[in-house]
Amino acid sequence: MSEKHRIIAPPPPVQGSNGDDGWNNDFPDSDIKKHNVARFAIMLLIFSEMMIFAGLISAYLILKFNNTTNWPSAGQPRYPQEATLINTIILLLSGVLMFLFRRSLNRNLQFSKLSGLLIACCVLGIVFLVLQGQEWLKLISYGLTITSSVYGSIFYSIIGFHAIHVLIAVVWLIWASRLVIASKFSGHLINLDICGIFWYFVVLLWPLLYGVIYF
Amino acid sequence: MEHTIDEHGSHGGFVSRYVFSQDHKVIGLQYLITGLIMALLGGIIAVIFRSQLAWPNREVLSPEAYNSFVTMHGTLMVFWVAMPVLIGGFGNFCIPLMIGARDMAFPTLNMLSYWTFFLSSIVILVSFFVPGGAVSAGWTAYAPLSVDARFTGVNWGMSLWLVALILEFASMLMGGVNYITTIFNLRAKGLTLMRLPMLVWMEMIAAVLFMFSVGPLIAGGGLALLDKSIGTHFFRVTAEGQGDPVLWQHLFWFFGHPEVYVVLIPGLGIIAEVITACGRKALHGYKAIVYSTIAAGVLSFVVWAHHMFVAGLNPLLAVGFSITTILISIPFFILSVAFGLTLWGGSIRITSSFLFALGGYLIFIIGGVTGLFLGAQTADIYLHDTYFVVAHFHYTFFSSIIMGTIAGIYHWFPKMFGRKMNETLGKVHAVGTFIFYNLFAFPLFFLGLAGHPRRYSSALEYDFLAKYQWIHHLATGAAIILVALQIIFIYNFFKSMFTGEKAEKNPWRATTLEWLAESPPVHGNWGNASPVVENGPYEYSVEGDSDDFRPQGKLIPTHVKH
Amino acid sequence: MLPENISTFGHLVDNLILIIFVITLMVTVLAFGIIIYAVIRYNRNSNPHTTYKFGPFISKIIYLDAAMIVFDLIIAYASVSGWAHVIMRSRSDLISEHKEYVDVRIIGRQFFWSFNYAGLDNKMDTNDDFIIANKLVVPIDTLVLLNLTSGDVIHSFFAPHLRLKYDAIPGRSMDVWFKATKTGSYEIACAELCGAEHYRMKAKLEIVTKEQYKSWLNERSGALSVR
């Protein structure tokens, strides 16, 4: 957005208007306001994403309930509970790093330290994806594919959908850490912030999926 | 987030102003016009398959084609007419103007939303012409009929249908984020929530309902697409796996019921705007309307299984769902009474928009009360999936999607194009539409009572139905005239766009903020001024005032730096 | 407009529809009357000026709403009691209440109904079972237990004269029942879109006297045992 469009000056005080909770619309470009609007929007988006996952999880529960006697489906391997525990810890750890990053961002610590935290967070995200991929390859070699049974279909769909979210978030994080390394983030605080919120969503969703799906 | 405010009204060439525009008004009109074209298409499709119903021996359509046409009629009307016109069109056009904003919170996202919608429209239209034809499993696309090409012979049609639907939802999600964010964050000074015009409330509630309910259907659509394309086992019952066909119904209707309110309540919002402006009277029970609409919205999340009373739902659960469904009559009853009391004691100007609003209101009452028959689960054993259901939802949908929309178009046309529509043609259109709509839809209630199941391409197969063939003749005749009547509207619309009487800023002498702007409003809506709100949205005929309306706010000049 | 009722519970459905019809007719006529009167009485010509005054909304709505709640309660009560009678009774309860019953397993397929009879011994899955397509023959005044399922897509067993409709869903089996009160030949339809020929997926419902049923059953089972 170019400077040319930031044109509105504060209006004169208005007489006689009642106390209100409405925004003063003549500061559409003030940073604080933009920040709040962006946060509001990402929260809305996350909420509707959560409803998609709610739909998937209830589909999982219903299918499991319908097939209680045949779960996992005959001849199919169990979901890898132990291996995924390591993965869960890795992802949660990256969430902790994100927390530390955001805290130091607020305290305005040195850039070098900041970029280290963010890069570590990215790396853990990538490790999560790689380990997940390995697990999938192993499962496929044991005969659990997306078409082999209900058990496989729902597993790959839900976990895969989450993995897509992790992938998007990781790409976003890489882009963000590039900014931080170049120390350019002052103009992109909003983006860094909502990227972090999205990462929280992806990380915090995982233990729920792990608990519900794998056990 | 970008704010392209340009006090000179224009920047860029034709393409960036009218095609890939980020201006909420242009996007609103794009949505509106795309939706109306789809409505015309849906209407023509309806006339064709109704001809098949009236004269089954002529074989107007093969049974396969009949199912495709019925399915596409429902799909187009709900997802490609109601959503874009009421949410995309009026939401985009009216919300920023009514709350005194210069544009939506995210103009680029808004543009992206429209073009995603446009893409989805192309996909759904293309699905008519792929091998196997368009989807023919009903607009509810019940599995396993829909997810296996063996059952209907439709392969590509169904995949494209799902893709188009998911694209459309993505588009509406972008829109929803935008509307809610805009309404919460960009209101003019002094515009508290309880001073919002009713349409803005209704759009907001609709957007919230949509965003919270659509997730499960997006999930379900994705799963169905996997079932359809690579052969997973979610909704199909095969040797390898026991999927659950009823799961699709749950996912569909969890979205489906809030969805019908998503497309209903913006229409009621338009009716509220029109009857206050034409009745010169404040909306009676403003807060009651707001709260009861919210209550109806919340309740709409716990009624979905009333579509599945006879689909093997646990009978005890059915009792719960039936009671919540019957309960939902109460908020809508309050709302109807409030509208009635608003008319009572007014000084009503009978304009075309008022006639449409009134017609919509009356039709909505019939649609509402007939819902009780279907919500009572014991009556639903008999009435489920008969023409009674068809008549009921046509009454509810038509009230909002057609009557509400057209009332809104007559009402805001001066604001959209700076000219008025022809009132005489408008009144003929209104009365004709109301009469022929009722002639078409009301007899369907009787067909339903006679036990006529829906989606039959011929009733002559059954002795107990064949004697009611005259009702099909009547309904088809009325439907043909109803669609033909819309030629008046199309003529009036385009004629008035170019040669209509020039409209001043506030032709209806209405109170809400959009009437402070130029007709049509400039880019950025308010030029070198910005609105400040001083009172409620419907202060008509205030005692002691010289004029019979008190605008909600006024424009205060702002200093603009260059 | 409703077709003739021939089942023991049909009147529950019919009465409920009648109750709701009376209530909604009252409400609708009243509402239409008031609205149309308001538009005529209070249009610009007959009422050129109006004023901003209006009393609190709650005082006007409260009695109307109370009335609506009473109506809702009546409807809910009638509906739930009907439901309890028609749908909520389990198969074992019904069997213990009735000495004699007819057991029929119904499988919907694109595009026909197959009726699987238990035969002379009245036990399913024995040698004397037999299947007939598109014709359900049952005795009058006898409990008929239906077990619905589907071989391909969702169908819906709809016998308008019995006021009975229930879905037949692949992978699930569902129990419903009825007791006919009148002999004669009626129609059964499919009420859930199931493909191109959904509109003519019909079957005959023949309700016969107990004696006729017995001889029909003998004839059928006999034909089977000869083979």
PDB file of N, CA and C in Angstrom, chain A residues 1 5 7 9 12 14 18-26 28-29 33-34 37 40-41 44 47-48 51-52 55-56 59 62-63 66-67 146-150 153-154 157, chain B residues 1 3 5 7 100-102 106 177 180-181 184-190 192 195 211-212 215-216 219 223 226 230-234 241-242 244 247 251 254 530 532 558-559 561:
ATOM      1  N   MET A   1       0.830  -1.194   0.000  1.00  0.00           N
ATOM      2  CA  MET A   1       0.000   0.000   0.000  1.00  0.00           C
ATOM      3  C   MET A   1       0.869   1.249   0.000  1.00  0.00           C
ATOM      4  N   HIS A   5      -2.121   6.811  -0.359  1.00  0.00           N
ATOM      5  CA  HIS A   5      -3.498   6.582   0.072  1.00  0.00           C
ATOM      6  C   HIS A   5      -3.721   6.873   1.535  1.00  0.00           C
ATOM      7  N   ILE A   7      -4.334   9.256   3.692  1.00  0.00           N
ATOM      8  CA  ILE A   7      -4.616  10.656   3.446  1.00  0.00           C
ATOM      9  C   ILE A   7      -5.500  11.286   4.494  1.00  0.00           C
ATOM     10  N   ALA A   9      -6.741  12.803   7.748  1.00  0.00           N
ATOM     11  CA  ALA A   9      -6.269  13.384   9.001  1.00  0.00           C
ATOM     12  C   ALA A   9      -7.345  13.205  10.055  1.00  0.00           C
ATOM     13  N   PRO A  12     -12.181  16.866  13.294  1.00  0.00           N
ATOM     14  CA  PRO A  12     -12.389  17.726  14.454  1.00  0.00           C
ATOM     15  C   PRO A  12     -13.279  17.021  15.457  1.00  0.00           C
ATOM     16  N   VAL A  14     -16.273  16.013  17.661  1.00  0.00           N
ATOM     17  CA  VAL A  14     -17.687  16.148  17.307  1.00  0.00           C
ATOM     18  C   VAL A  14     -18.489  16.497  18.546  1.00  0.00           C
ATOM     19  N   ASN A  18     -23.131  10.787  21.208  1.00  0.00           N
ATOM     20  CA  ASN A  18     -23.239  10.018  22.449  1.00  0.00           C
ATOM     21  C   ASN A  18     -21.999   9.157  22.633  1.00  0.00           C
ATOM     22  N   GLY A  19     -21.778   8.791  23.863  1.00  0.00           N
ATOM     23  CA  GLY A  19     -20.678   7.861  24.114  1.00  0.00           C
ATOM     24  C   GLY A  19     -20.959   6.578  23.363  1.00  0.00           C
ATOM     25  N   ASP A  20     -19.946   5.994  22.785  1.00  0.00           N
ATOM     26  CA  ASP A  20     -20.243   4.853  21.944  1.00  0.00           C
ATOM     27  C   ASP A  20     -19.101   3.870  21.951  1.00  0.00           C
ATOM     28  N   ASP A  21     -19.402   2.696  21.434  1.00  0.00           N
ATOM     29  CA  ASP A  21     -18.356   1.705  21.292  1.00  0.00           C
ATOM     30  C   ASP A  21     -17.929   1.586  19.835  1.00  0.00           C
ATOM     31  N   GLY A  22     -18.410   2.497  18.991  1.00  0.00           N
ATOM     32  CA  GLY A  22     -18.066   2.423  17.581  1.00  0.00           C
ATOM     33  C   GLY A  22     -16.656   2.933  17.346  1.00  0.00           C
ATOM     34  N   TRP A  23     -16.059   2.435  16.292  1.00  0.00           N
ATOM     35  CA  TRP A  23     -14.730   2.911  15.949  1.00  0.00           C
ATOM     36  C   TRP A  23     -14.831   4.254  15.298  1.00  0.00           C
ATOM     37  N   ASN A  24     -13.820   5.051  15.529  1.00  0.00           N
ATOM     38  CA  ASN A  24     -13.779   6.249  14.736  1.00  0.00           C
ATOM     39  C   ASN A  24     -13.246   5.864  13.379  1.00  0.00           C
ATOM     40  N   ASN A  25     -14.094   6.021  12.411  1.00  0.00           N
ATOM     41  CA  ASN A  25     -13.790   5.483  11.105  1.00  0.00           C
ATOM     42  C   ASN A  25     -12.730   6.258  10.371  1.00  0.00           C
ATOM     43  N   ASP A  26     -12.340   7.387  10.905  1.00  0.00           N
ATOM     44  CA  ASP A  26     -11.401   8.180  10.142  1.00  0.00           C
ATOM     45  C   ASP A  26      -9.955   7.855  10.448  1.00  0.00           C
ATOM     46  N   PRO A  28      -8.680   4.721   9.506  1.00  0.00           N
ATOM     47  CA  PRO A  28      -8.644   3.349   9.004  1.00  0.00           C
ATOM     48  C   PRO A  28      -7.213   2.849   8.857  1.00  0.00           C
ATOM     49  N   ASP A  29      -6.257   3.771   8.809  1.00  0.00           N
ATOM     50  CA  ASP A  29      -4.908   3.330   8.527  1.00  0.00           C
ATOM     51  C   ASP A  29      -3.990   3.356   9.733  1.00  0.00           C
ATOM     52  N   LYS A  33      -5.162   0.127  14.899  1.00  0.00           N
ATOM     53  CA  LYS A  33      -6.451  -0.318  14.428  1.00  0.00           C
ATOM     54  C   LYS A  33      -6.316  -1.458  13.406  1.00  0.00           C
ATOM     55  N   LYS A  34      -5.381  -1.262  12.488  1.00  0.00           N
ATOM     56  CA  LYS A  34      -5.162  -2.297  11.486  1.00  0.00           C
ATOM     57  C   LYS A  34      -4.822  -3.627  12.166  1.00  0.00           C
ATOM     58  N   VAL A  37      -7.893  -5.184  13.684  1.00  0.00           N
ATOM     59  CA  VAL A  37      -8.777  -5.712  12.648  1.00  0.00           C
ATOM     60  C   VAL A  37      -8.223  -7.037  12.115  1.00  0.00           C
ATOM     61  N   PHE A  40      -8.702  -9.790  14.640  1.00  0.00           N
ATOM     62  CA  PHE A  40     -10.120 -10.160  14.654  1.00  0.00           C
ATOM     63  C   PHE A  40     -10.409 -11.112  13.499  1.00  0.00           C
ATOM     64  N   ALA A  41      -9.895 -10.750  12.316  1.00  0.00           N
ATOM     65  CA  ALA A  41     -10.193 -11.552  11.134  1.00  0.00           C
ATOM     66  C   ALA A  41      -9.557 -12.937  11.229  1.00  0.00           C
ATOM     67  N   LEU A  44     -11.570 -15.143  13.421  1.00  0.00           N
ATOM     68  CA  LEU A  44     -12.770 -15.638  12.733  1.00  0.00           C
ATOM     69  C   LEU A  44     -12.415 -16.804  11.823  1.00  0.00           C
ATOM     70  N   PHE A  47     -11.717 -19.825  13.739  1.00  0.00           N
ATOM     71  CA  PHE A  47     -12.928 -20.447  14.253  1.00  0.00           C
ATOM     72  C   PHE A  47     -13.617 -21.290  13.184  1.00  0.00           C
ATOM     73  N   SER A  48     -13.670 -20.762  11.957  1.00  0.00           N
ATOM     74  CA  SER A  48     -14.346 -21.589  10.944  1.00  0.00           C
ATOM     75  C   SER A  48     -13.498 -22.804  10.577  1.00  0.00           C
ATOM     76  N   MET A  51     -14.309 -25.401  12.957  1.00  0.00           N
ATOM     77  CA  MET A  51     -15.563 -26.092  12.640  1.00  0.00           C
ATOM     78  C   MET A  51     -15.327 -27.173  11.587  1.00  0.00           C
ATOM     79  N   ILE A  52     -14.407 -26.928  10.655  1.00  0.00           N
ATOM     80  CA  ILE A  52     -14.097 -27.981   9.681  1.00  0.00           C
ATOM     81  C   ILE A  52     -13.517 -29.189  10.418  1.00  0.00           C
ATOM     82  N   GLY A  55     -16.116 -31.045  12.214  1.00  0.00           N
ATOM     83  CA  GLY A  55     -16.843 -31.926  11.313  1.00  0.00           C
ATOM     84  C   GLY A  55     -16.078 -33.219  11.073  1.00  0.00           C
ATOM     85  N   LEU A  56     -14.779 -33.086  10.829  1.00  0.00           N
ATOM     86  CA  LEU A  56     -13.974 -34.282  10.563  1.00  0.00           C
ATOM     87  C   LEU A  56     -13.907 -35.181  11.787  1.00  0.00           C
ATOM     88  N   ALA A  59     -17.060 -36.958  12.249  1.00  0.00           N
ATOM     89  CA  ALA A  59     -17.129 -38.047  11.265  1.00  0.00           C
ATOM     90  C   ALA A  59     -16.324 -39.243  11.753  1.00  0.00           C
ATOM     91  N   ILE A  62     -18.193 -41.008  14.617  1.00  0.00           N
ATOM     92  CA  ILE A  62     -19.372 -41.753  14.161  1.00  0.00           C
ATOM     93  C   ILE A  62     -18.942 -43.037  13.445  1.00  0.00           C
ATOM     94  N   LEU A  63     -17.934 -42.902  12.581  1.00  0.00           N
ATOM     95  CA  LEU A  63     -17.476 -44.095  11.860  1.00  0.00           C
ATOM     96  C   LEU A  63     -16.917 -45.130  12.827  1.00  0.00           C
ATOM     97  N   ASN A  66     -19.779 -46.801  14.624  1.00  0.00           N
ATOM     98  CA  ASN A  66     -20.490 -47.751  13.769  1.00  0.00           C
ATOM     99  C   ASN A  66     -19.714 -49.044  13.572  1.00  0.00           C
ATOM    100  N   ASN A  67     -18.388 -48.959  13.692  1.00  0.00           N
ATOM    101  CA  ASN A  67     -17.563 -50.133  13.425  1.00  0.00           C
ATOM    102  C   ASN A  67     -16.834 -50.598  14.684  1.00  0.00           C
ATOM    103  N   ILE A 146      -5.345 -45.126   2.000  1.00  0.00           N
ATOM    104  CA  ILE A 146      -6.576 -44.327   2.147  1.00  0.00           C
ATOM    105  C   ILE A 146      -7.776 -45.090   1.612  1.00  0.00           C
ATOM    106  N   THR A 147      -7.550 -46.054   0.718  1.00  0.00           N
ATOM    107  CA  THR A 147      -8.690 -46.794   0.181  1.00  0.00           C
ATOM    108  C   THR A 147      -8.809 -48.196   0.766  1.00  0.00           C
ATOM    109  N   SER A 148      -7.859 -48.597   1.644  1.00  0.00           N
ATOM    110  CA  SER A 148      -7.887 -49.991   2.079  1.00  0.00           C
ATOM    111  C   SER A 148      -9.025 -50.271   3.050  1.00  0.00           C
ATOM    112  N   SER A 149      -9.428 -49.266   3.831  1.00  0.00           N
ATOM    113  CA  SER A 149     -10.516 -49.505   4.787  1.00  0.00           C
ATOM    114  C   SER A 149     -11.031 -48.164   5.302  1.00  0.00           C
ATOM    115  N   VAL A 150     -12.157 -48.220   6.029  1.00  0.00           N
ATOM    116  CA  VAL A 150     -12.674 -47.003   6.656  1.00  0.00           C
ATOM    117  C   VAL A 150     -11.618 -46.428   7.587  1.00  0.00           C
ATOM    118  N   SER A 153      -9.104 -44.607   5.549  1.00  0.00           N
ATOM    119  CA  SER A 153      -9.665 -43.429   4.895  1.00  0.00           C
ATOM    120  C   SER A 153      -9.709 -42.239   5.844  1.00  0.00           C
ATOM    121  N   ILE A 154     -10.268 -42.471   7.022  1.00  0.00           N
ATOM    122  CA  ILE A 154     -10.496 -41.337   7.920  1.00  0.00           C
ATOM    123  C   ILE A 154      -9.173 -40.865   8.497  1.00  0.00           C
ATOM    124  N   SER A 157      -7.292 -38.761   5.924  1.00  0.00           N
ATOM    125  CA  SER A 157      -7.989 -37.505   5.634  1.00  0.00           C
ATOM    126  C   SER A 157      -7.757 -36.481   6.734  1.00  0.00           C
TER     127      SER A 157
ATOM    128  N   MET B   1      -4.234  -5.611   4.912  1.00  0.00           N
ATOM    129  CA  MET B   1      -5.423  -4.776   4.833  1.00  0.00           C
ATOM    130  C   MET B   1      -5.109  -3.508   4.063  1.00  0.00           C
ATOM    131  N   HIS B   3      -6.508   0.125   2.341  1.00  0.00           N
ATOM    132  CA  HIS B   3      -7.586   1.087   2.236  1.00  0.00           C
ATOM    133  C   HIS B   3      -7.321   2.005   1.092  1.00  0.00           C
ATOM    134  N   ILE B   5      -8.452   4.767  -0.467  1.00  0.00           N
ATOM    135  CA  ILE B   5      -9.379   5.889  -0.418  1.00  0.00           C
ATOM    136  C   ILE B   5      -8.891   6.934  -1.392  1.00  0.00           C
ATOM    137  N   GLU B   7     -10.230  10.444  -3.026  1.00  0.00           N
ATOM    138  CA  GLU B   7     -11.337  11.398  -3.016  1.00  0.00           C
ATOM    139  C   GLU B   7     -11.738  11.836  -4.410  1.00  0.00           C
ATOM    140  N   GLY B 100     -21.381   3.752   7.611  1.00  0.00           N
ATOM    141  CA  GLY B 100     -20.572   4.954   7.443  1.00  0.00           C
ATOM    142  C   GLY B 100     -19.109   4.685   7.207  1.00  0.00           C
ATOM    143  N   ALA B 101     -18.796   3.515   6.647  1.00  0.00           N
ATOM    144  CA  ALA B 101     -17.402   3.215   6.350  1.00  0.00           C
ATOM    145  C   ALA B 101     -17.091   3.609   4.915  1.00  0.00           C
ATOM    146  N   ARG B 102     -15.800   3.654   4.609  1.00  0.00           N
ATOM    147  CA  ARG B 102     -15.432   4.008   3.237  1.00  0.00           C
ATOM    148  C   ARG B 102     -15.354   2.778   2.347  1.00  0.00           C
ATOM    149  N   PHE B 106     -11.256  -5.400   4.214  1.00  0.00           N
ATOM    150  CA  PHE B 106     -10.224  -5.993   3.354  1.00  0.00           C
ATOM    151  C   PHE B 106     -10.678  -5.967   1.899  1.00  0.00           C
ATOM    152  N   VAL B 177     -15.710 -13.229   6.681  1.00  0.00           N
ATOM    153  CA  VAL B 177     -14.666 -12.599   7.498  1.00  0.00           C
ATOM    154  C   VAL B 177     -14.743 -11.084   7.323  1.00  0.00           C
ATOM    155  N   ILE B 180     -18.083  -9.418   8.948  1.00  0.00           N
ATOM    156  CA  ILE B 180     -18.096  -9.359  10.412  1.00  0.00           C
ATOM    157  C   ILE B 180     -17.017  -8.385  10.893  1.00  0.00           C
ATOM    158  N   THR B 181     -15.825  -8.503  10.316  1.00  0.00           N
ATOM    159  CA  THR B 181     -14.750  -7.593  10.715  1.00  0.00           C
ATOM    160  C   THR B 181     -15.154  -6.146  10.456  1.00  0.00           C
ATOM    161  N   PHE B 184     -17.829  -4.910  12.924  1.00  0.00           N
ATOM    162  CA  PHE B 184     -17.361  -4.704  14.289  1.00  0.00           C
ATOM    163  C   PHE B 184     -16.348  -3.580  14.396  1.00  0.00           C
ATOM    164  N   ASN B 185     -15.617  -3.312  13.319  1.00  0.00           N
ATOM    165  CA  ASN B 185     -14.471  -2.414  13.469  1.00  0.00           C
ATOM    166  C   ASN B 185     -14.548  -1.098  12.726  1.00  0.00           C
ATOM    167  N   LEU B 186     -15.404  -0.969  11.736  1.00  0.00           N
ATOM    168  CA  LEU B 186     -15.344   0.243  10.920  1.00  0.00           C
ATOM    169  C   LEU B 186     -16.607   1.088  11.014  1.00  0.00           C
ATOM    170  N   ARG B 187     -17.315   0.993  12.135  1.00  0.00           N
ATOM    171  CA  ARG B 187     -18.535   1.783  12.238  1.00  0.00           C
ATOM    172  C   ARG B 187     -18.209   3.254  12.453  1.00  0.00           C
ATOM    173  N   ALA B 188     -19.096   4.098  11.950  1.00  0.00           N
ATOM    174  CA  ALA B 188     -18.897   5.543  12.101  1.00  0.00           C
ATOM    175  C   ALA B 188     -18.990   5.923  13.566  1.00  0.00           C
ATOM    176  N   LYS B 189     -18.470   7.089  13.875  1.00  0.00           N
ATOM    177  CA  LYS B 189     -18.525   7.567  15.247  1.00  0.00           C
ATOM    178  C   LYS B 189     -19.977   7.712  15.672  1.00  0.00           C
ATOM    179  N   GLY B 190     -20.281   7.192  16.838  1.00  0.00           N
ATOM    180  CA  GLY B 190     -21.642   7.315  17.353  1.00  0.00           C
ATOM    181  C   GLY B 190     -22.538   6.152  16.976  1.00  0.00           C
ATOM    182  N   THR B 192     -23.497   2.933  17.629  1.00  0.00           N
ATOM    183  CA  THR B 192     -23.382   1.791  18.534  1.00  0.00           C
ATOM    184  C   THR B 192     -24.067   0.594  17.900  1.00  0.00           C
ATOM    185  N   ARG B 195     -27.668   0.812  17.391  1.00  0.00           N
ATOM    186  CA  ARG B 195     -28.146   1.811  16.435  1.00  0.00           C
ATOM    187  C   ARG B 195     -27.949   1.324  15.009  1.00  0.00           C
ATOM    188  N   MET B 211     -20.439 -18.779   8.930  1.00  0.00           N
ATOM    189  CA  MET B 211     -19.052 -19.147   9.221  1.00  0.00           C
ATOM    190  C   MET B 211     -18.962 -20.268  10.234  1.00  0.00           C
ATOM    191  N   PHE B 212     -19.904 -20.298  11.170  1.00  0.00           N
ATOM    192  CA  PHE B 212     -19.824 -21.330  12.199  1.00  0.00           C
ATOM    193  C   PHE B 212     -20.428 -22.653  11.744  1.00  0.00           C
ATOM    194  N   GLY B 215     -18.229 -25.237   8.243  1.00  0.00           N
ATOM    195  CA  GLY B 215     -17.085 -26.128   8.401  1.00  0.00           C
ATOM    196  C   GLY B 215     -17.411 -27.588   8.184  1.00  0.00           C
ATOM    197  N   PRO B 216     -18.394 -28.133   8.913  1.00  0.00           N
ATOM    198  CA  PRO B 216     -18.697 -29.551   8.724  1.00  0.00           C
ATOM    199  C   PRO B 216     -19.057 -29.916   7.296  1.00  0.00           C
ATOM    200  N   ALA B 219     -15.907 -30.076   5.297  1.00  0.00           N
ATOM    201  CA  ALA B 219     -15.296 -31.367   5.612  1.00  0.00           C
ATOM    202  C   ALA B 219     -16.026 -32.474   4.859  1.00  0.00           C
ATOM    203  N   LEU B 223     -14.649 -35.048   1.985  1.00  0.00           N
ATOM    204  CA  LEU B 223     -14.705 -36.508   2.126  1.00  0.00           C
ATOM    205  C   LEU B 223     -15.486 -37.130   0.961  1.00  0.00           C
ATOM    206  N   LEU B 226     -13.362 -37.299  -2.010  1.00  0.00           N
ATOM    207  CA  LEU B 226     -12.428 -38.426  -1.935  1.00  0.00           C
ATOM    208  C   LEU B 226     -13.140 -39.733  -2.255  1.00  0.00           C
ATOM    209  N   ILE B 230     -11.290 -41.128  -5.481  1.00  0.00           N
ATOM    210  CA  ILE B 230     -10.292 -42.181  -5.300  1.00  0.00           C
ATOM    211  C   ILE B 230     -10.834 -43.406  -4.580  1.00  0.00           C
ATOM    212  N   GLY B 231     -12.101 -43.370  -4.183  1.00  0.00           N
ATOM    213  CA  GLY B 231     -12.694 -44.597  -3.648  1.00  0.00           C
ATOM    214  C   GLY B 231     -12.420 -44.848  -2.173  1.00  0.00           C
ATOM    215  N   THR B 232     -12.496 -43.817  -1.346  1.00  0.00           N
ATOM    216  CA  THR B 232     -12.428 -44.025   0.099  1.00  0.00           C
ATOM    217  C   THR B 232     -13.765 -44.559   0.591  1.00  0.00           C
ATOM    218  N   HIS B 233     -13.884 -44.719   1.901  1.00  0.00           N
ATOM    219  CA  HIS B 233     -15.068 -45.429   2.415  1.00  0.00           C
ATOM    220  C   HIS B 233     -15.831 -44.640   3.461  1.00  0.00           C
ATOM    221  N   PHE B 234     -16.052 -43.364   3.212  1.00  0.00           N
ATOM    222  CA  PHE B 234     -16.741 -42.592   4.239  1.00  0.00           C
ATOM    223  C   PHE B 234     -18.252 -42.798   4.185  1.00  0.00           C
ATOM    224  N   GLY B 241     -15.386 -51.853   3.429  1.00  0.00           N
ATOM    225  CA  GLY B 241     -15.568 -50.993   4.581  1.00  0.00           C
ATOM    226  C   GLY B 241     -16.988 -50.514   4.732  1.00  0.00           C
ATOM    227  N   GLN B 242     -17.415 -50.441   5.981  1.00  0.00           N
ATOM    228  CA  GLN B 242     -18.751 -49.966   6.291  1.00  0.00           C
ATOM    229  C   GLN B 242     -18.715 -48.470   6.526  1.00  0.00           C
ATOM    230  N   ASP B 244     -20.733 -44.756   6.358  1.00  0.00           N
ATOM    231  CA  ASP B 244     -22.054 -44.463   6.906  1.00  0.00           C
ATOM    232  C   ASP B 244     -22.761 -43.420   6.051  1.00  0.00           C
ATOM    233  N   LEU B 247     -24.058 -40.381   7.852  1.00  0.00           N
ATOM    234  CA  LEU B 247     -23.069 -39.384   8.261  1.00  0.00           C
ATOM    235  C   LEU B 247     -23.110 -38.171   7.338  1.00  0.00           C
ATOM    236  N   LEU B 251     -23.678 -34.222   8.354  1.00  0.00           N
ATOM    237  CA  LEU B 251     -22.776 -33.130   7.999  1.00  0.00           C
ATOM    238  C   LEU B 251     -23.498 -32.109   7.134  1.00  0.00           C
ATOM    239  N   PHE B 254     -26.230 -30.251   9.338  1.00  0.00           N
ATOM    240  CA  PHE B 254     -25.683 -29.378  10.382  1.00  0.00           C
ATOM    241  C   PHE B 254     -25.407 -28.009   9.782  1.00  0.00           C
ATOM    242  N   SER B 530     -17.029  12.853   6.478  1.00  0.00           N
ATOM    243  CA  SER B 530     -17.303  11.520   6.986  1.00  0.00           C
ATOM    244  C   SER B 530     -18.495  11.597   7.914  1.00  0.00           C
ATOM    245  N   VAL B 532     -21.158  11.123  10.927  1.00  0.00           N
ATOM    246  CA  VAL B 532     -21.165  10.976  12.375  1.00  0.00           C
ATOM    247  C   VAL B 532     -22.604  10.694  12.771  1.00  0.00           C
ATOM    248  N   THR B 558     -13.931  16.541   6.566  1.00  0.00           N
ATOM    249  CA  THR B 558     -12.644  16.135   7.114  1.00  0.00           C
ATOM    250  C   THR B 558     -11.557  16.814   6.302  1.00  0.00           C
ATOM    251  N   HIS B 559     -10.416  17.046   6.950  1.00  0.00           N
ATOM    252  CA  HIS B 559      -9.296  17.639   6.242  1.00  0.00           C
ATOM    253  C   HIS B 559      -8.584  16.538   5.496  1.00  0.00           C
ATOM    254  N   LYS B 561      -5.421  15.439   3.343  1.00  0.00           N
ATOM    255  CA  LYS B 561      -4.067  15.780   2.904  1.00  0.00           C
ATOM    256  C   LYS B 561      -3.824  15.202   1.522  1.00  0.00           C
TER     257      LYS B 561
END
